Amino acid sequence: MSNKNIWYLPGPFHQYQEDVKALAKDAGLRIIDANATEGREDAASEVPEVTLRETPHQVVIVGAGDSEQLKDLILRLNIERDLIVTLVESAEGLAPLTHPEAGELPIRLFDALSGIHQGITKLKSERDGLATENEALRGEVASLKALANKTADDSAEIEALKAALDAANVTYRANASKEALQKQVAELTKA
């Protein structure tokens, strides 16, 4: 049985004036990019109305106008492309991350990559601190386990000493130390 709760909406979703994700959540719909799928099974019959954002388009006419302007535009685009390639190589670890000297897009990309790099550096230092704390806690647990085992061994030995003294009808203090009990047992064997 189908729920008919899928909203097939052409993406990208940031092209709409409305918050399509919030609209889908409010209507109980799941959004699937209509450009990425062919079938329309379980398509909802009632979906919210949305409008596309108006974006200014730059039109570049090649072959008309001043060829000097065209050469300048091509030069700027090539410089921007080279800067973006350098930033991508930096993100891949092939080159150091350096601030681009020009171009809005490369500078924005650099700022985003710098923020990501700072976040990763912070996470690494937190991870290293937690790893150090983890090792210290493991050491404490190991020493506490060793102490617990020693105490258990001592209590078993104390019980054995008390049993030997009880068998010989020798009186001893109920809270006598292990050493005092050992001394009394040693005196028994001498006698």
Short mmCIF file of C-alpha atoms in Angstrom, two decimals:
data_model
loop_
_atom_site.label_atom_id
_atom_site.label_comp_id
_atom_site.label_asym_id
_atom_site.label_seq_id
_atom_site.Cartn_x
_atom_site.Cartn_y
_atom_site.Cartn_z
CA MET A 1 0.00 0.00 0.00
CA SER A 2 1.41 3.40 -0.92
CA ASN A 3 1.35 6.56 1.15
CA LYS A 4 1.39 9.03 -1.76
CA ASN A 5 3.66 11.33 0.24
CA ILE A 6 6.45 12.08 -2.24
CA TRP A 7 6.90 15.58 -3.65
CA TYR A 8 8.80 15.43 -6.93
CA LEU A 9 10.39 18.87 -7.16
CA PRO A 10 13.06 19.90 -9.67
CA GLY A 11 16.29 20.86 -7.87
CA PRO A 12 18.40 22.60 -6.87
CA PHE A 13 16.16 23.55 -3.98
CA HIS A 14 17.88 26.85 -3.17
CA GLN A 15 16.44 28.26 -6.41
CA TYR A 16 13.02 28.66 -4.78
CA GLN A 17 11.93 31.71 -2.82
CA GLU A 18 10.25 29.53 -0.19
CA ASP A 19 11.98 27.13 2.20
CA VAL A 20 10.89 23.96 0.42
CA LYS A 21 12.30 21.68 3.11
CA ALA A 22 10.21 23.37 5.79
CA LEU A 23 7.13 23.27 3.55
CA ALA A 24 7.65 19.55 2.93
CA LYS A 25 8.07 18.88 6.65
CA ASP A 26 4.91 20.81 7.51
CA ALA A 27 2.93 18.90 4.84
CA GLY A 28 4.41 15.52 5.81
CA LEU A 29 6.05 15.10 2.41
CA ARG A 30 9.40 13.69 1.30
CA ILE A 31 11.17 15.68 -1.41
CA ILE A 32 12.79 13.83 -4.29
CA ASP A 33 14.62 15.71 -7.02
CA ALA A 34 12.46 15.37 -10.11
CA ASN A 35 15.57 15.76 -12.28
CA ALA A 36 17.21 12.71 -10.69
CA THR A 37 14.40 10.18 -11.09
CA GLU A 38 12.17 9.04 -13.92
CA GLY A 39 9.34 7.31 -12.06
CA ARG A 40 6.65 9.14 -10.18
CA GLU A 41 5.36 6.39 -7.88
CA ASP A 42 3.76 7.55 -4.66
CA ALA A 43 3.59 11.16 -5.89
CA ALA A 44 1.50 13.33 -3.60
CA SER A 45 -1.57 14.88 -5.18
CA GLU A 46 -1.52 18.06 -3.09
CA VAL A 47 1.83 19.84 -2.84
CA PRO A 48 2.68 23.41 -1.78
CA GLU A 49 3.00 26.13 -4.39
CA VAL A 50 6.53 27.46 -4.83
CA THR A 51 8.07 30.19 -6.96
CA LEU A 52 11.51 30.46 -8.49
CA ARG A 53 13.83 33.24 -7.39
CA GLU A 54 14.58 35.96 -9.85
CA THR A 55 18.30 35.95 -10.58
CA PRO A 56 20.04 38.44 -12.81
CA HIS A 57 21.71 36.81 -15.77
CA GLN A 58 24.87 38.16 -17.31
CA VAL A 59 24.94 37.78 -21.02
CA VAL A 60 28.31 37.68 -22.73
CA ILE A 61 28.15 37.96 -26.46
CA VAL A 62 31.21 36.50 -28.09
CA GLY A 63 32.33 38.11 -31.29
CA ALA A 64 30.55 41.40 -30.78
CA GLY A 65 31.95 44.48 -29.14
CA ASP A 66 35.47 45.29 -28.13
CA SER A 67 37.88 42.40 -28.57
CA GLU A 68 40.15 43.99 -25.96
CA GLN A 69 37.38 43.63 -23.35
CA LEU A 70 36.90 40.03 -24.41
CA LYS A 71 40.61 39.31 -24.04
CA ASP A 72 40.58 40.94 -20.62
CA LEU A 73 37.56 38.84 -19.57
CA ILE A 74 39.21 35.64 -20.78
CA LEU A 75 42.41 36.56 -18.92
CA ARG A 76 40.51 37.20 -15.68
CA LEU A 77 38.56 33.95 -16.03
CA ASN A 78 41.77 32.00 -16.66
CA ILE A 79 43.39 33.56 -13.58
CA GLU A 80 40.32 32.70 -11.48
CA ARG A 81 40.32 29.15 -12.82
CA ASP A 82 44.03 28.75 -11.99
CA LEU A 83 43.43 30.07 -8.47
CA ILE A 84 40.51 27.67 -7.97
CA VAL A 85 42.65 24.77 -9.24
CA THR A 86 45.35 25.76 -6.72
CA LEU A 87 42.77 25.82 -3.91
CA VAL A 88 41.41 22.41 -4.94
CA GLU A 89 44.96 21.02 -4.92
CA SER A 90 45.40 22.52 -1.45
CA ALA A 91 42.21 20.82 -0.28
CA GLU A 92 43.52 17.53 -1.67
CA GLY A 93 46.77 18.02 0.24
CA LEU A 94 48.90 18.46 -2.87
CA ALA A 95 49.88 22.06 -2.12
CA PRO A 96 49.86 24.42 0.88
CA LEU A 97 46.73 26.51 1.40
CA THR A 98 47.51 30.11 0.44
CA HIS A 99 45.24 33.13 0.16
CA PRO A 100 44.42 33.94 -3.48
CA GLU A 101 45.32 37.44 -4.54
CA ALA A 102 42.28 38.06 -6.74
CA GLY A 103 38.86 36.82 -7.74
CA GLU A 104 35.68 36.76 -5.67
CA LEU A 105 35.05 33.03 -6.10
CA PRO A 106 38.59 31.90 -5.18
CA ILE A 107 38.58 34.17 -2.12
CA ARG A 108 35.21 32.78 -0.98
CA LEU A 109 36.46 29.23 -1.56
CA PHE A 110 39.63 30.02 0.42
CA ASP A 111 37.57 31.38 3.32
CA ALA A 112 35.41 28.24 3.34
CA LEU A 113 38.45 25.94 3.19
CA SER A 114 40.17 27.93 5.96
CA GLY A 115 37.13 27.51 8.19
CA ILE A 116 37.03 23.79 7.49
CA HIS A 117 40.78 23.52 8.17
CA GLN A 118 40.44 25.35 11.49
CA GLY A 119 37.54 23.10 12.50
CA ILE A 120 39.51 19.97 11.66
CA THR A 121 42.55 21.27 13.56
CA LYS A 122 40.37 21.94 16.61
CA LEU A 123 38.81 18.46 16.37
CA LYS A 124 42.26 16.86 16.09
CA SER A 125 43.52 18.64 19.21
CA GLU A 126 40.37 17.66 21.12
CA ARG A 127 40.78 14.06 19.92
CA ASP A 128 44.43 14.02 21.04
CA GLY A 129 43.47 15.43 24.45
CA LEU A 130 40.75 12.81 24.86
CA ALA A 131 43.18 10.06 23.80
CA THR A 132 45.68 11.21 26.45
CA GLU A 133 42.93 11.32 29.08
CA ASN A 134 41.76 7.87 27.95
CA GLU A 135 45.26 6.41 28.41
CA ALA A 136 45.54 7.99 31.87
CA LEU A 137 42.16 6.54 32.86
CA ARG A 138 43.17 3.11 31.53
CA GLY A 139 46.30 3.29 33.71
CA GLU A 140 44.20 4.19 36.76
CA VAL A 141 41.80 1.31 36.05
CA ALA A 142 44.72 -1.12 35.74
CA SER A 143 46.21 0.04 39.06
CA LEU A 144 42.81 -0.19 40.78
CA LYS A 145 42.32 -3.71 39.42
CA ALA A 146 45.78 -4.71 40.67
CA LEU A 147 44.99 -3.24 44.10
CA ALA A 148 41.64 -5.05 44.20
CA ASN A 149 43.35 -8.35 43.30
CA LYS A 150 46.01 -7.77 46.00
CA THR A 151 43.32 -7.04 48.58
CA ALA A 152 41.41 -10.17 47.56
CA ASP A 153 44.61 -12.24 47.83
CA ASP A 154 45.37 -10.74 51.26
CA SER A 155 41.86 -11.45 52.55
CA ALA A 156 42.11 -15.08 51.42
CA GLU A 157 45.47 -15.43 53.19
CA ILE A 158 44.09 -13.77 56.35
CA GLU A 159 41.18 -16.22 56.36
CA ALA A 160 43.62 -19.12 56.06
CA LEU A 161 45.70 -17.79 58.98
CA LYS A 162 42.57 -17.35 61.13
CA ALA A 163 41.47 -20.88 60.27
CA ALA A 164 44.87 -22.22 61.38
CA LEU A 165 44.65 -20.32 64.67
CA ASP A 166 41.05 -21.47 65.21
CA ALA A 167 42.12 -25.08 64.63
CA ALA A 168 44.81 -24.67 67.31
CA ASN A 169 42.29 -22.96 69.67
CA VAL A 170 44.42 -19.80 69.80
CA THR A 171 42.62 -16.52 70.45
CA TYR A 172 43.29 -13.47 68.30
CA ARG A 173 41.80 -10.04 67.81
CA ALA A 174 39.01 -9.92 65.23
CA ASN A 175 40.63 -6.95 63.50
CA ALA A 176 44.19 -8.25 63.78
CA SER A 177 46.51 -7.36 60.94
CA LYS A 178 47.90 -9.91 58.55
CA GLU A 179 51.37 -9.50 60.07
CA ALA A 180 50.08 -10.10 63.62
CA LEU A 181 48.27 -13.25 62.50
CA GLN A 182 51.39 -14.48 60.68
CA LYS A 183 53.43 -13.94 63.86
CA GLN A 184 50.95 -15.97 65.94
CA VAL A 185 50.96 -18.82 63.39
CA ALA A 186 54.78 -18.78 63.37
CA GLU A 187 54.79 -19.09 67.19
CA LEU A 188 52.43 -22.07 66.86
CA THR A 189 54.82 -23.88 64.57
CA LYS A 190 57.75 -23.20 66.95
CA ALA A 191 55.86 -24.55 69.93
#
